[in-house]
Structure formats: structure tokens, C-alpha cells
PDB file of C-alpha atoms in Angstrom:
ATOM      1  CA  UNK H   1      19.464  27.845 -12.631  1.00  0.00           C
ATOM      2  CA  UNK H   2      17.644  28.039 -15.970  1.00  0.00           C
ATOM      3  CA  UNK H   3      14.652  30.138 -16.952  1.00  0.00           C
ATOM      4  CA  UNK H   4      12.924  27.253 -18.715  1.00  0.00           C
ATOM      5  CA  UNK H   5       9.115  27.132 -18.377  1.00  0.00           C
ATOM      6  CA  UNK H   6       7.326  24.128 -19.898  1.00  0.00           C
ATOM      7  CA  UNK H   7       4.591  25.117 -22.369  1.00  0.00           C
ATOM      8  CA  UNK H   8       1.035  24.547 -21.116  1.00  0.00           C
ATOM      9  CA  UNK H   9      -2.178  26.493 -20.669  1.00  0.00           C
ATOM     10  CA  UNK H  10      -4.546  26.651 -17.695  1.00  0.00           C
ATOM     11  CA  UNK H  11      -7.961  25.810 -19.153  1.00  0.00           C
ATOM     12  CA  UNK H  12     -11.351  26.040 -17.474  1.00  0.00           C
ATOM     13  CA  UNK H  13     -11.342  22.238 -17.250  1.00  0.00           C
ATOM     14  CA  UNK H  14      -8.007  22.259 -15.431  1.00  0.00           C
ATOM     15  CA  UNK H  15      -9.241  24.918 -13.011  1.00  0.00           C
ATOM     16  CA  UNK H  16     -12.476  23.019 -12.309  1.00  0.00           C
ATOM     17  CA  UNK H  17     -10.737  19.684 -11.713  1.00  0.00           C
ATOM     18  CA  UNK H  18      -8.038  21.263  -9.555  1.00  0.00           C
ATOM     19  CA  UNK H  19     -10.649  22.969  -7.386  1.00  0.00           C
ATOM     20  CA  UNK H  20     -12.763  19.822  -7.043  1.00  0.00           C
ATOM     21  CA  UNK H  21      -9.789  17.632  -6.119  1.00  0.00           C
ATOM     22  CA  UNK H  22      -8.575  20.221  -3.616  1.00  0.00           C
ATOM     23  CA  UNK H  23     -12.019  20.333  -2.001  1.00  0.00           C
ATOM     24  CA  UNK H  24     -12.114  16.541  -1.734  1.00  0.00           C
ATOM     25  CA  UNK H  25      -8.724  16.272  -0.058  1.00  0.00           C
ATOM     26  CA  UNK H  26      -9.474  19.244   2.207  1.00  0.00           C
ATOM     27  CA  UNK H  27     -12.478  17.364   3.570  1.00  0.00           C
ATOM     28  CA  UNK H  28     -10.162  14.576   4.679  1.00  0.00           C
ATOM     29  CA  UNK H  29      -7.096  16.616   5.613  1.00  0.00           C
ATOM     30  CA  UNK H  30      -7.126  14.812   8.966  1.00  0.00           C
ATOM     31  CA  UNK H  31      -6.373  11.487   7.279  1.00  0.00           C
ATOM     32  CA  UNK H  32      -2.825  10.626   8.275  1.00  0.00           C
ATOM     33  CA  UNK H  33      -0.808   7.446   8.128  1.00  0.00           C
ATOM     34  CA  UNK H  34      -2.045   6.281  11.523  1.00  0.00           C
ATOM     35  CA  UNK H  35      -5.671   6.819  10.489  1.00  0.00           C
ATOM     36  CA  UNK H  36      -5.571   4.880   7.252  1.00  0.00           C
ATOM     37  CA  UNK H  37      -5.860   1.165   7.889  1.00  0.00           C
ATOM     38  CA  UNK H  38      -2.798  -0.954   7.102  1.00  0.00           C
ATOM     39  CA  UNK H  39      -4.862  -3.222   4.879  1.00  0.00           C
ATOM     40  CA  UNK H  40      -6.081  -0.236   2.824  1.00  0.00           C
ATOM     41  CA  UNK H  41      -2.573   1.204   2.456  1.00  0.00           C
ATOM     42  CA  UNK H  42      -1.188  -2.192   1.435  1.00  0.00           C
ATOM     43  CA  UNK H  43      -4.042  -2.814  -1.000  1.00  0.00           C
ATOM     44  CA  UNK H  44      -3.613   0.561  -2.699  1.00  0.00           C
ATOM     45  CA  UNK H  45       0.175   0.242  -2.918  1.00  0.00           C
ATOM     46  CA  UNK H  46      -0.313  -3.108  -4.651  1.00  0.00           C
ATOM     47  CA  UNK H  47      -2.845  -1.541  -7.013  1.00  0.00           C
ATOM     48  CA  UNK H  48      -0.348   1.226  -7.856  1.00  0.00           C
ATOM     49  CA  UNK H  49       2.441  -1.230  -8.609  1.00  0.00           C
ATOM     50  CA  UNK H  50       0.246  -3.618 -10.584  1.00  0.00           C
ATOM     51  CA  UNK H  51      -1.449  -0.874 -12.589  1.00  0.00           C
ATOM     52  CA  UNK H  52       1.793   0.841 -13.555  1.00  0.00           C
ATOM     53  CA  UNK H  53       3.443  -2.421 -14.630  1.00  0.00           C
ATOM     54  CA  UNK H  54       0.406  -3.653 -16.554  1.00  0.00           C
ATOM     55  CA  UNK H  55       0.466  -0.445 -18.606  1.00  0.00           C
ATOM     56  CA  UNK H  56       3.910  -1.622 -19.765  1.00  0.00           C
ATOM     57  CA  UNK H  57       2.617  -5.104 -20.634  1.00  0.00           C
ATOM     58  CA  UNK H  58       3.345  -7.005 -17.420  1.00  0.00           C
ATOM     59  CA  UNK H  59       0.678  -9.708 -17.019  1.00  0.00           C
ATOM     60  CA  UNK H  60       0.998 -10.440 -13.291  1.00  0.00           C
ATOM     61  CA  UNK H  61      -2.193  -9.807 -11.305  1.00  0.00           C
ATOM     62  CA  UNK H  62      -2.719  -7.994  -8.009  1.00  0.00           C
ATOM     63  CA  UNK H  63      -2.911 -11.380  -6.293  1.00  0.00           C
ATOM     64  CA  UNK H  64       0.448 -12.423  -7.758  1.00  0.00           C
ATOM     65  CA  UNK H  65       2.051  -9.092  -6.846  1.00  0.00           C
ATOM     66  CA  UNK H  66       0.726  -9.565  -3.309  1.00  0.00           C
ATOM     67  CA  UNK H  67       2.267 -13.026  -3.186  1.00  0.00           C
ATOM     68  CA  UNK H  68       5.670 -11.667  -4.255  1.00  0.00           C
ATOM     69  CA  UNK H  69       5.485  -8.955  -1.585  1.00  0.00           C
ATOM     70  CA  UNK H  70       4.824 -11.704   0.972  1.00  0.00           C
ATOM     71  CA  UNK H  71       7.818 -13.690  -0.263  1.00  0.00           C
ATOM     72  CA  UNK H  72       5.821 -16.434  -1.925  1.00  0.00           C
ATOM     73  CA  UNK H  73       6.666 -18.136  -5.201  1.00  0.00           C
ATOM     74  CA  UNK H  74       4.830 -17.014  -8.319  1.00  0.00           C
ATOM     75  CA  UNK H  75       4.737 -18.492 -11.806  1.00  0.00           C
ATOM     76  CA  UNK H  76       5.772 -15.995 -14.469  1.00  0.00           C
ATOM     77  CA  UNK H  77       8.589 -15.000 -16.772  1.00  0.00           C
ATOM     78  CA  UNK H  78      11.890 -13.990 -15.197  1.00  0.00           C
ATOM     79  CA  UNK H  79      11.513 -10.454 -16.575  1.00  0.00           C
ATOM     80  CA  UNK H  80       7.962  -9.977 -15.258  1.00  0.00           C
ATOM     81  CA  UNK H  81       8.947 -11.152 -11.795  1.00  0.00           C
ATOM     82  CA  UNK H  82      12.019  -8.904 -11.802  1.00  0.00           C
ATOM     83  CA  UNK H  83       9.836  -5.965 -12.887  1.00  0.00           C
ATOM     84  CA  UNK H  84       7.533  -6.532  -9.921  1.00  0.00           C
ATOM     85  CA  UNK H  85      10.410  -6.936  -7.473  1.00  0.00           C
ATOM     86  CA  UNK H  86      11.978  -3.728  -8.775  1.00  0.00           C
ATOM     87  CA  UNK H  87       8.715  -1.815  -8.484  1.00  0.00           C
ATOM     88  CA  UNK H  88       8.234  -3.066  -4.928  1.00  0.00           C
ATOM     89  CA  UNK H  89      11.724  -1.820  -3.990  1.00  0.00           C
ATOM     90  CA  UNK H  90      11.147   1.547  -5.643  1.00  0.00           C
ATOM     91  CA  UNK H  91       7.718   2.156  -4.099  1.00  0.00           C
ATOM     92  CA  UNK H  92       8.979   1.197  -0.637  1.00  0.00           C
ATOM     93  CA  UNK H  93      10.798   4.552  -0.498  1.00  0.00           C
ATOM     94  CA  UNK H  94       7.975   6.652  -1.951  1.00  0.00           C
ATOM     95  CA  UNK H  95       7.607   8.642   1.278  1.00  0.00           C
ATOM     96  CA  UNK H  96      11.355   9.228   1.579  1.00  0.00           C
ATOM     97  CA  UNK H  97      12.137  10.586  -1.888  1.00  0.00           C
ATOM     98  CA  UNK H  98      12.599  14.340  -2.254  1.00  0.00           C
ATOM     99  CA  UNK H  99      10.495  15.219  -5.298  1.00  0.00           C
ATOM    100  CA  UNK H 100      12.833  18.077  -6.244  1.00  0.00           C
ATOM    101  CA  UNK H 101      16.071  16.063  -6.149  1.00  0.00           C
ATOM    102  CA  UNK H 102      17.284  14.482  -9.369  1.00  0.00           C
ATOM    103  CA  UNK H 103      19.526  12.101  -7.416  1.00  0.00           C
ATOM    104  CA  UNK H 104      16.445  10.628  -5.732  1.00  0.00           C
ATOM    105  CA  UNK H 105      14.785  10.032  -9.093  1.00  0.00           C
ATOM    106  CA  UNK H 106      17.934   8.295 -10.334  1.00  0.00           C
ATOM    107  CA  UNK H 107      17.886   6.152  -7.185  1.00  0.00           C
ATOM    108  CA  UNK H 108      14.239   5.267  -7.849  1.00  0.00           C
ATOM    109  CA  UNK H 109      15.142   4.185 -11.382  1.00  0.00           C
ATOM    110  CA  UNK H 110      18.066   2.103 -10.116  1.00  0.00           C
ATOM    111  CA  UNK H 111      15.790   0.306  -7.662  1.00  0.00           C
ATOM    112  CA  UNK H 112      13.005  -0.053 -10.233  1.00  0.00           C
ATOM    113  CA  UNK H 113      15.125  -1.361 -13.110  1.00  0.00           C
ATOM    114  CA  UNK H 114      18.209  -2.772 -11.367  1.00  0.00           C
ATOM    115  CA  UNK H 115      17.247  -6.375 -12.048  1.00  0.00           C
ATOM    116  CA  UNK H 116      16.700  -5.700 -15.757  1.00  0.00           C
ATOM    117  CA  UNK H 117      19.079  -2.977 -16.987  1.00  0.00           C
ATOM    118  CA  UNK H 118      22.843  -2.790 -16.647  1.00  0.00           C
ATOM    119  CA  UNK H 119      22.677   1.018 -16.748  1.00  0.00           C
ATOM    120  CA  UNK H 120      19.824   1.383 -14.249  1.00  0.00           C
ATOM    121  CA  UNK H 121      20.039   4.739 -12.490  1.00  0.00           C
ATOM    122  CA  UNK H 122      21.887   6.348 -15.397  1.00  0.00           C
ATOM    123  CA  UNK H 123      20.672   8.298 -18.423  1.00  0.00           C
ATOM    124  CA  UNK H 124      20.536   6.557 -21.797  1.00  0.00           C
ATOM    125  CA  UNK H 125      23.459   6.749 -24.181  1.00  0.00           C
ATOM    126  CA  UNK H 126      21.531   6.079 -27.381  1.00  0.00           C
ATOM    127  CA  UNK H 127      18.598   7.432 -29.368  1.00  0.00           C
ATOM    128  CA  UNK H 128      15.102   6.165 -28.548  1.00  0.00           C
ATOM    129  CA  UNK H 129      11.664   6.435 -30.090  1.00  0.00           C
ATOM    130  CA  UNK H 130       8.212   5.862 -28.627  1.00  0.00           C
ATOM    131  CA  UNK H 131       6.176   3.484 -30.741  1.00  0.00           C
ATOM    132  CA  UNK H 132       2.417   3.609 -31.315  1.00  0.00           C
ATOM    133  CA  UNK H 133       0.042   1.589 -33.478  1.00  0.00           C
ATOM    134  CA  UNK H 134       1.182   3.422 -36.600  1.00  0.00           C
ATOM    135  CA  UNK H 135       4.895   3.224 -35.885  1.00  0.00           C
ATOM    136  CA  UNK H 136       7.096   5.803 -34.190  1.00  0.00           C
ATOM    137  CA  UNK H 137       4.885   8.396 -32.483  1.00  0.00           C
ATOM    138  CA  UNK H 138       7.672  10.345 -30.775  1.00  0.00           C
ATOM    139  CA  UNK H 139      11.414  10.625 -31.295  1.00  0.00           C
ATOM    140  CA  UNK H 140      13.029  11.596 -28.004  1.00  0.00           C
ATOM    141  CA  UNK H 141      15.759  14.255 -27.855  1.00  0.00           C
ATOM    142  CA  UNK H 142      19.298  12.960 -28.553  1.00  0.00           C
ATOM    143  CA  UNK H 143      21.136  11.535 -25.514  1.00  0.00           C
ATOM    144  CA  UNK H 144      23.649  14.368 -25.229  1.00  0.00           C
ATOM    145  CA  UNK H 145      20.761  16.755 -24.460  1.00  0.00           C
ATOM    146  CA  UNK H 146      19.159  14.622 -21.737  1.00  0.00           C
ATOM    147  CA  UNK H 147      21.177  15.929 -18.725  1.00  0.00           C
ATOM    148  CA  UNK H 148      20.499  19.536 -19.738  1.00  0.00           C
ATOM    149  CA  UNK H 149      16.780  18.990 -20.344  1.00  0.00           C
ATOM    150  CA  UNK H 150      16.239  17.025 -17.139  1.00  0.00           C
ATOM    151  CA  UNK H 151      18.220  19.651 -15.225  1.00  0.00           C
ATOM    152  CA  UNK H 152      15.985  22.400 -16.601  1.00  0.00           C
ATOM    153  CA  UNK H 153      12.870  20.418 -15.711  1.00  0.00           C
ATOM    154  CA  UNK H 154      13.986  19.941 -12.109  1.00  0.00           C
ATOM    155  CA  UNK H 155      14.967  23.617 -11.880  1.00  0.00           C
ATOM    156  CA  UNK H 156      11.447  24.546 -12.963  1.00  0.00           C
ATOM    157  CA  UNK H 157       9.877  22.078 -10.507  1.00  0.00           C
ATOM    158  CA  UNK H 158      11.954  23.521  -7.678  1.00  0.00           C
ATOM    159  CA  UNK H 159      10.806  27.100  -8.215  1.00  0.00           C
ATOM    160  CA  UNK H 160       7.356  26.913  -9.823  1.00  0.00           C
ATOM    161  CA  UNK H 161       4.399  28.429  -7.964  1.00  0.00           C
ATOM    162  CA  UNK H 162       1.953  26.344  -9.952  1.00  0.00           C
ATOM    163  CA  UNK H 163      -0.514  24.174  -8.024  1.00  0.00           C
ATOM    164  CA  UNK H 164       1.123  20.768  -7.309  1.00  0.00           C
ATOM    165  CA  UNK H 165      -1.753  18.978  -9.040  1.00  0.00           C
ATOM    166  CA  UNK H 166      -0.911  20.839 -12.237  1.00  0.00           C
ATOM    167  CA  UNK H 167       2.871  20.929 -11.756  1.00  0.00           C
ATOM    168  CA  UNK H 168       3.056  17.170 -11.192  1.00  0.00           C
ATOM    169  CA  UNK H 169       1.103  16.530 -14.396  1.00  0.00           C
ATOM    170  CA  UNK H 170       3.266  18.940 -16.411  1.00  0.00           C
ATOM    171  CA  UNK H 171       6.393  17.279 -15.005  1.00  0.00           C
ATOM    172  CA  UNK H 172       5.018  13.833 -15.893  1.00  0.00           C
ATOM    173  CA  UNK H 173       4.498  14.831 -19.536  1.00  0.00           C
ATOM    174  CA  UNK H 174       7.821  16.644 -19.900  1.00  0.00           C
ATOM    175  CA  UNK H 175       9.619  13.673 -18.377  1.00  0.00           C
ATOM    176  CA  UNK H 176       8.024  11.299 -20.885  1.00  0.00           C
ATOM    177  CA  UNK H 177       8.903  13.698 -23.725  1.00  0.00           C
ATOM    178  CA  UNK H 178      12.578  13.715 -22.719  1.00  0.00           C
ATOM    179  CA  UNK H 179      12.561   9.935 -22.173  1.00  0.00           C
ATOM    180  CA  UNK H 180      15.836  10.059 -20.217  1.00  0.00           C
ATOM    181  CA  UNK H 181      16.314   6.310 -19.710  1.00  0.00           C
ATOM    182  CA  UNK H 182      16.701   3.399 -22.087  1.00  0.00           C
ATOM    183  CA  UNK H 183      13.744   1.706 -20.357  1.00  0.00           C
ATOM    184  CA  UNK H 184      11.416   2.326 -17.424  1.00  0.00           C
ATOM    185  CA  UNK H 185      10.462   5.906 -18.331  1.00  0.00           C
ATOM    186  CA  UNK H 186       6.714   5.356 -18.059  1.00  0.00           C
ATOM    187  CA  UNK H 187       6.760   3.686 -14.669  1.00  0.00           C
ATOM    188  CA  UNK H 188       9.217   6.258 -13.236  1.00  0.00           C
ATOM    189  CA  UNK H 189       7.169   9.141 -14.655  1.00  0.00           C
ATOM    190  CA  UNK H 190       4.028   7.808 -12.968  1.00  0.00           C
ATOM    191  CA  UNK H 191       5.872   7.113  -9.710  1.00  0.00           C
ATOM    192  CA  UNK H 192       7.376  10.610  -9.634  1.00  0.00           C
ATOM    193  CA  UNK H 193       4.029  12.268 -10.136  1.00  0.00           C
ATOM    194  CA  UNK H 194       2.848  10.451  -6.999  1.00  0.00           C
ATOM    195  CA  UNK H 195       6.026  11.553  -5.190  1.00  0.00           C
ATOM    196  CA  UNK H 196       5.362  15.200  -6.115  1.00  0.00           C
ATOM    197  CA  UNK H 197       1.720  14.909  -5.034  1.00  0.00           C
ATOM    198  CA  UNK H 198       2.674  13.114  -1.809  1.00  0.00           C
ATOM    199  CA  UNK H 199       4.944  16.003  -0.835  1.00  0.00           C
ATOM    200  CA  UNK H 200       1.864  18.208  -1.236  1.00  0.00           C
ATOM    201  CA  UNK H 201      -0.565  15.997   0.731  1.00  0.00           C
ATOM    202  CA  UNK H 202       0.268  12.700   2.460  1.00  0.00           C
ATOM    203  CA  UNK H 203      -2.949  11.173   1.193  1.00  0.00           C
ATOM    204  CA  UNK H 204      -1.441  10.855  -2.297  1.00  0.00           C
ATOM    205  CA  UNK H 205       1.092   8.303  -1.072  1.00  0.00           C
ATOM    206  CA  UNK H 206      -1.859   5.912  -0.705  1.00  0.00           C
ATOM    207  CA  UNK H 207      -3.996   6.910  -3.701  1.00  0.00           C
ATOM    208  CA  UNK H 208      -3.485   4.381  -6.551  1.00  0.00           C
ATOM    209  CA  UNK H 209      -3.552   6.808  -9.481  1.00  0.00           C
ATOM    210  CA  UNK H 210      -1.658   4.293 -11.615  1.00  0.00           C
ATOM    211  CA  UNK H 211      -4.555   1.846 -11.317  1.00  0.00           C
ATOM    212  CA  UNK H 212      -7.017   4.358 -12.763  1.00  0.00           C
ATOM    213  CA  UNK H 213      -4.593   5.259 -15.557  1.00  0.00           C
ATOM    214  CA  UNK H 214      -4.420   1.536 -16.406  1.00  0.00           C
ATOM    215  CA  UNK H 215      -8.218   1.464 -16.673  1.00  0.00           C
ATOM    216  CA  UNK H 216      -7.961   4.265 -19.249  1.00  0.00           C
ATOM    217  CA  UNK H 217      -4.704   3.187 -20.860  1.00  0.00           C
ATOM    218  CA  UNK H 218      -5.779   4.030 -24.410  1.00  0.00           C
ATOM    219  CA  UNK H 219      -6.803   7.550 -23.363  1.00  0.00           C
ATOM    220  CA  UNK H 220      -3.470   7.890 -21.510  1.00  0.00           C
ATOM    221  CA  UNK H 221      -1.477   7.289 -24.684  1.00  0.00           C
ATOM    222  CA  UNK H 222      -3.847   9.430 -26.737  1.00  0.00           C
ATOM    223  CA  UNK H 223      -3.329  12.307 -24.289  1.00  0.00           C
ATOM    224  CA  UNK H 224       0.447  11.936 -24.606  1.00  0.00           C
ATOM    225  CA  UNK H 225       0.191  11.995 -28.401  1.00  0.00           C
ATOM    226  CA  UNK H 226      -2.255  14.932 -28.367  1.00  0.00           C
ATOM    227  CA  UNK H 227       0.136  16.938 -26.192  1.00  0.00           C
ATOM    228  CA  UNK H 228       2.985  16.133 -28.552  1.00  0.00           C
ATOM    229  CA  UNK H 229       0.912  17.223 -31.544  1.00  0.00           C
ATOM    230  CA  UNK H 230       0.028  20.646 -30.096  1.00  0.00           C
ATOM    231  CA  UNK H 231       3.472  21.193 -28.591  1.00  0.00           C
ATOM    232  CA  UNK H 232       2.318  21.645 -24.997  1.00  0.00           C
ATOM    233  CA  UNK H 233       1.249  19.403 -22.130  1.00  0.00           C
ATOM    234  CA  UNK H 234      -2.286  20.823 -21.717  1.00  0.00           C
ATOM    235  CA  UNK H 235      -4.209  17.771 -23.071  1.00  0.00           C
ATOM    236  CA  UNK H 236      -2.149  15.450 -20.889  1.00  0.00           C
ATOM    237  CA  UNK H 237      -2.617  17.638 -17.799  1.00  0.00           C
ATOM    238  CA  UNK H 238      -6.384  17.498 -18.301  1.00  0.00           C
ATOM    239  CA  UNK H 239      -6.281  13.698 -18.619  1.00  0.00           C
ATOM    240  CA  UNK H 240      -4.145  13.250 -15.508  1.00  0.00           C
ATOM    241  CA  UNK H 241      -6.349  15.543 -13.439  1.00  0.00           C
ATOM    242  CA  UNK H 242      -9.372  13.488 -14.478  1.00  0.00           C
ATOM    243  CA  UNK H 243      -7.520  10.338 -13.388  1.00  0.00           C
ATOM    244  CA  UNK H 244      -6.490  11.891 -10.068  1.00  0.00           C
ATOM    245  CA  UNK H 245     -10.062  13.056  -9.490  1.00  0.00           C
ATOM    246  CA  UNK H 246     -11.377   9.523  -9.991  1.00  0.00           C
ATOM    247  CA  UNK H 247      -8.576   8.028  -7.871  1.00  0.00           C
ATOM    248  CA  UNK H 248      -9.230  10.343  -4.922  1.00  0.00           C
ATOM    249  CA  UNK H 249     -12.973   9.742  -5.127  1.00  0.00           C
ATOM    250  CA  UNK H 250     -12.487   5.964  -5.046  1.00  0.00           C
ATOM    251  CA  UNK H 251      -9.932   6.253  -2.233  1.00  0.00           C
ATOM    252  CA  UNK H 252     -12.324   8.262  -0.078  1.00  0.00           C
ATOM    253  CA  UNK H 253     -15.112   5.750  -0.657  1.00  0.00           C
ATOM    254  CA  UNK H 254     -12.785   2.932   0.437  1.00  0.00           C
ATOM    255  CA  UNK H 255     -11.551   4.934   3.411  1.00  0.00           C
ATOM    256  CA  UNK H 256     -15.077   5.619   4.591  1.00  0.00           C
ATOM    257  CA  UNK H 257     -15.849   1.905   4.450  1.00  0.00           C
ATOM    258  CA  UNK H 258     -12.667   1.020   6.348  1.00  0.00           C
ATOM    259  CA  UNK H 259     -13.283   3.824   8.861  1.00  0.00           C
ATOM    260  CA  UNK H 260     -16.751   2.400   9.483  1.00  0.00           C
ATOM    261  CA  UNK H 261     -15.126  -0.881  10.502  1.00  0.00           C
ATOM    262  CA  UNK H 262     -13.421   0.850  13.425  1.00  0.00           C
ATOM    263  CA  UNK H 263     -16.808   0.996  15.194  1.00  0.00           C
ATOM    264  CA  UNK H 264     -17.459  -2.727  14.702  1.00  0.00           C
ATOM    265  CA  UNK H 265     -16.979  -5.460  17.284  1.00  0.00           C
ATOM    266  CA  UNK H 266     -13.893  -7.658  17.007  1.00  0.00           C
ATOM    267  CA  UNK H 267     -15.690 -10.564  15.344  1.00  0.00           C
ATOM    268  CA  UNK H 268     -17.332  -8.188  12.860  1.00  0.00           C
ATOM    269  CA  UNK H 269     -13.950  -6.627  12.008  1.00  0.00           C
ATOM    270  CA  UNK H 270     -12.499 -10.084  11.357  1.00  0.00           C
ATOM    271  CA  UNK H 271     -15.494 -10.945   9.202  1.00  0.00           C
ATOM    272  CA  UNK H 272     -15.089  -7.768   7.116  1.00  0.00           C
ATOM    273  CA  UNK H 273     -11.361  -8.340   6.635  1.00  0.00           C
ATOM    274  CA  UNK H 274     -12.030 -11.906   5.487  1.00  0.00           C
ATOM    275  CA  UNK H 275     -14.531 -10.582   2.953  1.00  0.00           C
ATOM    276  CA  UNK H 276     -11.822  -8.322   1.535  1.00  0.00           C
ATOM    277  CA  UNK H 277      -9.049 -10.929   1.592  1.00  0.00           C
ATOM    278  CA  UNK H 278     -10.057 -14.592   1.666  1.00  0.00           C
ATOM    279  CA  UNK H 279      -6.422 -15.679   2.177  1.00  0.00           C
ATOM    280  CA  UNK H 280      -5.702 -13.434   5.161  1.00  0.00           C
ATOM    281  CA  UNK H 281      -3.822 -15.244   7.939  1.00  0.00           C
ATOM    282  CA  UNK H 282      -4.400 -15.276  11.678  1.00  0.00           C
ATOM    283  CA  UNK H 283      -1.062 -13.502  12.119  1.00  0.00           C
ATOM    284  CA  UNK H 284      -2.102 -10.724   9.714  1.00  0.00           C
ATOM    285  CA  UNK H 285      -5.467 -10.358  11.470  1.00  0.00           C
ATOM    286  CA  UNK H 286      -3.691 -10.037  14.821  1.00  0.00           C
ATOM    287  CA  UNK H 287      -1.359  -7.338  13.493  1.00  0.00           C
ATOM    288  CA  UNK H 288      -4.105  -5.324  11.796  1.00  0.00           C
ATOM    289  CA  UNK H 289      -6.523  -5.461  14.724  1.00  0.00           C
ATOM    290  CA  UNK H 290      -3.877  -5.164  17.455  1.00  0.00           C
ATOM    291  CA  UNK H 291      -5.060  -8.394  19.071  1.00  0.00           C
ATOM    292  CA  UNK H 292      -3.317 -11.539  20.229  1.00  0.00           C
ATOM    293  CA  UNK H 293      -3.400 -14.569  17.954  1.00  0.00           C
ATOM    294  CA  UNK H 294      -5.259 -16.495  20.654  1.00  0.00           C
ATOM    295  CA  UNK H 295      -7.885 -13.734  20.725  1.00  0.00           C
ATOM    296  CA  UNK H 296      -8.235 -13.913  16.936  1.00  0.00           C
ATOM    297  CA  UNK H 297      -8.666 -17.703  17.107  1.00  0.00           C
ATOM    298  CA  UNK H 298     -11.378 -17.278  19.726  1.00  0.00           C
ATOM    299  CA  UNK H 299     -13.311 -14.863  17.501  1.00  0.00           C
ATOM    300  CA  UNK H 300     -12.848 -17.152  14.476  1.00  0.00           C
ATOM    301  CA  UNK H 301     -14.308 -20.091  16.431  1.00  0.00           C
ATOM    302  CA  UNK H 302     -17.262 -17.890  17.352  1.00  0.00           C
ATOM    303  CA  UNK H 303     -17.868 -16.990  13.690  1.00  0.00           C
ATOM    304  CA  UNK H 304     -17.580 -20.661  12.724  1.00  0.00           C
ATOM    305  CA  UNK H 305     -20.143 -21.708  15.350  1.00  0.00           C
ATOM    306  CA  UNK H 306     -22.510 -19.013  14.091  1.00  0.00           C
ATOM    307  CA  UNK H 307     -22.181 -20.456  10.586  1.00  0.00           C
ATOM    308  CA  UNK H 308     -20.726 -17.267   9.138  1.00  0.00           C
ATOM    309  CA  UNK H 309     -17.329 -18.554   7.977  1.00  0.00           C
ATOM    310  CA  UNK H 310     -15.650 -21.812   7.036  1.00  0.00           C
ATOM    311  CA  UNK H 311     -12.044 -22.700   6.366  1.00  0.00           C
ATOM    312  CA  UNK H 312     -11.469 -24.271   2.963  1.00  0.00           C
ATOM    313  CA  UNK H 313      -8.168 -26.095   2.581  1.00  0.00           C
ATOM    314  CA  UNK H 314      -5.103 -26.124   4.783  1.00  0.00           C
ATOM    315  CA  UNK H 315      -4.053 -23.455   7.264  1.00  0.00           C
ATOM    316  CA  UNK H 316      -1.158 -22.470   5.001  1.00  0.00           C
ATOM    317  CA  UNK H 317      -2.632 -22.712   1.511  1.00  0.00           C
ATOM    318  CA  UNK H 318      -6.365 -22.524   2.105  1.00  0.00           C
ATOM    319  CA  UNK H 319      -8.846 -19.657   2.226  1.00  0.00           C
ATOM    320  CA  UNK H 320     -11.849 -18.387   4.176  1.00  0.00           C
ATOM    321  CA  UNK H 321     -15.374 -18.940   2.906  1.00  0.00           C
ATOM    322  CA  UNK H 322     -17.676 -16.132   4.045  1.00  0.00           C
ATOM    323  CA  UNK H 323     -21.149 -17.625   4.311  1.00  0.00           C
ATOM    324  CA  UNK H 324     -23.495 -15.030   5.716  1.00  0.00           C
ATOM    325  CA  UNK H 325     -23.782 -11.346   6.657  1.00  0.00           C
ATOM    326  CA  UNK H 326     -23.044 -10.528  10.294  1.00  0.00           C
TER     327      UNK H 326
END
């Protein structure tokens, strides 16, 4: 066990954001897996995967990622499709990883990058640099130091008493500074922050923080560079807490809307789900509403007769047209 403590400072901004986020998640501490709708969990997982990959330059959209998850064919480069498939595999285990176990992080990297890298799941053997607009913005530590540095970081994570919101952000920065892999460091760093937060509160397994970071991608890289310039992770911690704050706020707004649907009649629930996903199938509707497919078809016919929906295209490749408010 080492005595390493990553350099950072607890600012008034960090304290304020930590308190506000904690208050928000305390208000919904009763939200568990069985109380979040499957469609919301699936939607947010897709947003996490898409956002994290798009930060790295992947051009596939949420719709295309959804199609790959459902086993459908998607047009795109071999590498982009492999990146999505790897991310899907890695995020599938997000609730099973032990945030404090290095072996689990290596497994996540192997699943994430297995279709792209020959040495997936293993530390890099060469020198790497992080490139910005003006050239190399960060030269990572030499490869022979990586096992020691990562070991020290996990030792710190295992014994720190710091609030998980702060600790996860510090870990994220330190991980990117070490840059332990030849590729995939950014996406694993973002995934592992969610793993750390999920071990603190289940809600974070479903909060798409990566999507918000993508929306502020320039600020994300600026925060990394600012932290490197001052020699401590404080600027990056502040940025990540702002992103988490926004992510939780948006999640709660979505949850409240989905929770409202639980009081609706069956035909209204179907109508709302079709508004969210125009390509949703009868089978998916039956699974999400715990109804028989024949019951779903009966409600769909009712909505059609009322002039509220139409089917455009075939049963397999078509979509729903929502025509009027229920």
C-alpha cells in the first residue's frame, strides 16, 4: 500500500456542486432499478455509449447505436462499428465491475477495445502523447512507470474518505494523466467514473454523464489542459461536477415524465412510448408494459380508429406517425 495522495484542492465551487448534487439524488433515493422504466434505462445507456464514442471522433448516431444493440445492420466504417460493439460489451457489465479492482478495469478495457487492439486489457509498452490544436499538450509518463502509478491510484481510491463525487473526478483526471493504454484511455476513464459513482448510488448507472460531456467537449479538453498546467486536478474536478450536476438534473426531469406515464391508461402509455420512439415494435411495447401482444394490438387499433396514430411503411421497417395529443 502506498501513501500517494493526488494533488487537488476543495474549492467553494466544488463544495457547492457536491452539496447540490447530493441533495438532488437524496430526493430520489427511492429510485431503484425496478422503478426506472426499461425504455429510460436503455435510452440513457445508449446516450452514454454514443456520447463517449463521439468525443473520440466516432460519427455513429444514437439511432445507429440503437440499431447495433438490436442486432441490425448499420452502414459505417469497420473501426466505428467495432468501437460501438466494444462499448456495448463493456457497458453491459457496468453494474458488475468493482470500482476498486484494477483487474475489473483491465477487463473493461479488453471488452471495450478487443475488436481494435491486439493488446487490449494490457498496459501500453510505448511512449504516448496527447495531442491538442497546438500539437502535443501532454506527454504521458514512460511505460515502465504505468503499473506503479496505476497501482498507487487504485490504492488511494480504495482508502480515500473523500466524497465519491469528488474522488471519481480526481480518479478520472489522474487516469487520463497516466494514460495507461495505447488507445481507449478517454472512454475507459469516463466509464470508470460512472462505475465509481454507481457504487455510491445506483442512480448513476443510468445517468448519461458522457452525453453531457460531449455537449461541452471543448470545455472538457480545456479542463484537462488547465489541470495539467496547474499541476492538480482541481479545474477538471470542477468541470466534471458541473457535468454531473446537469446530467442528474436532466435525468430527474426524464424520470418524472416517465413516472407520470405509470398513471396513464394502456392506450395512453402506448401513445407516449410511440412519441419517444417512432420505430418501437409491438413486441417491445408488450415487454415494457407487461401486456400481451394481442392486448397491444387491440390498443393500437383503438388509437388508429381515434385518428391518433398511423403506421407508415412495413411492419418490420416502418414507423409510427403520431397525429394528435391523447
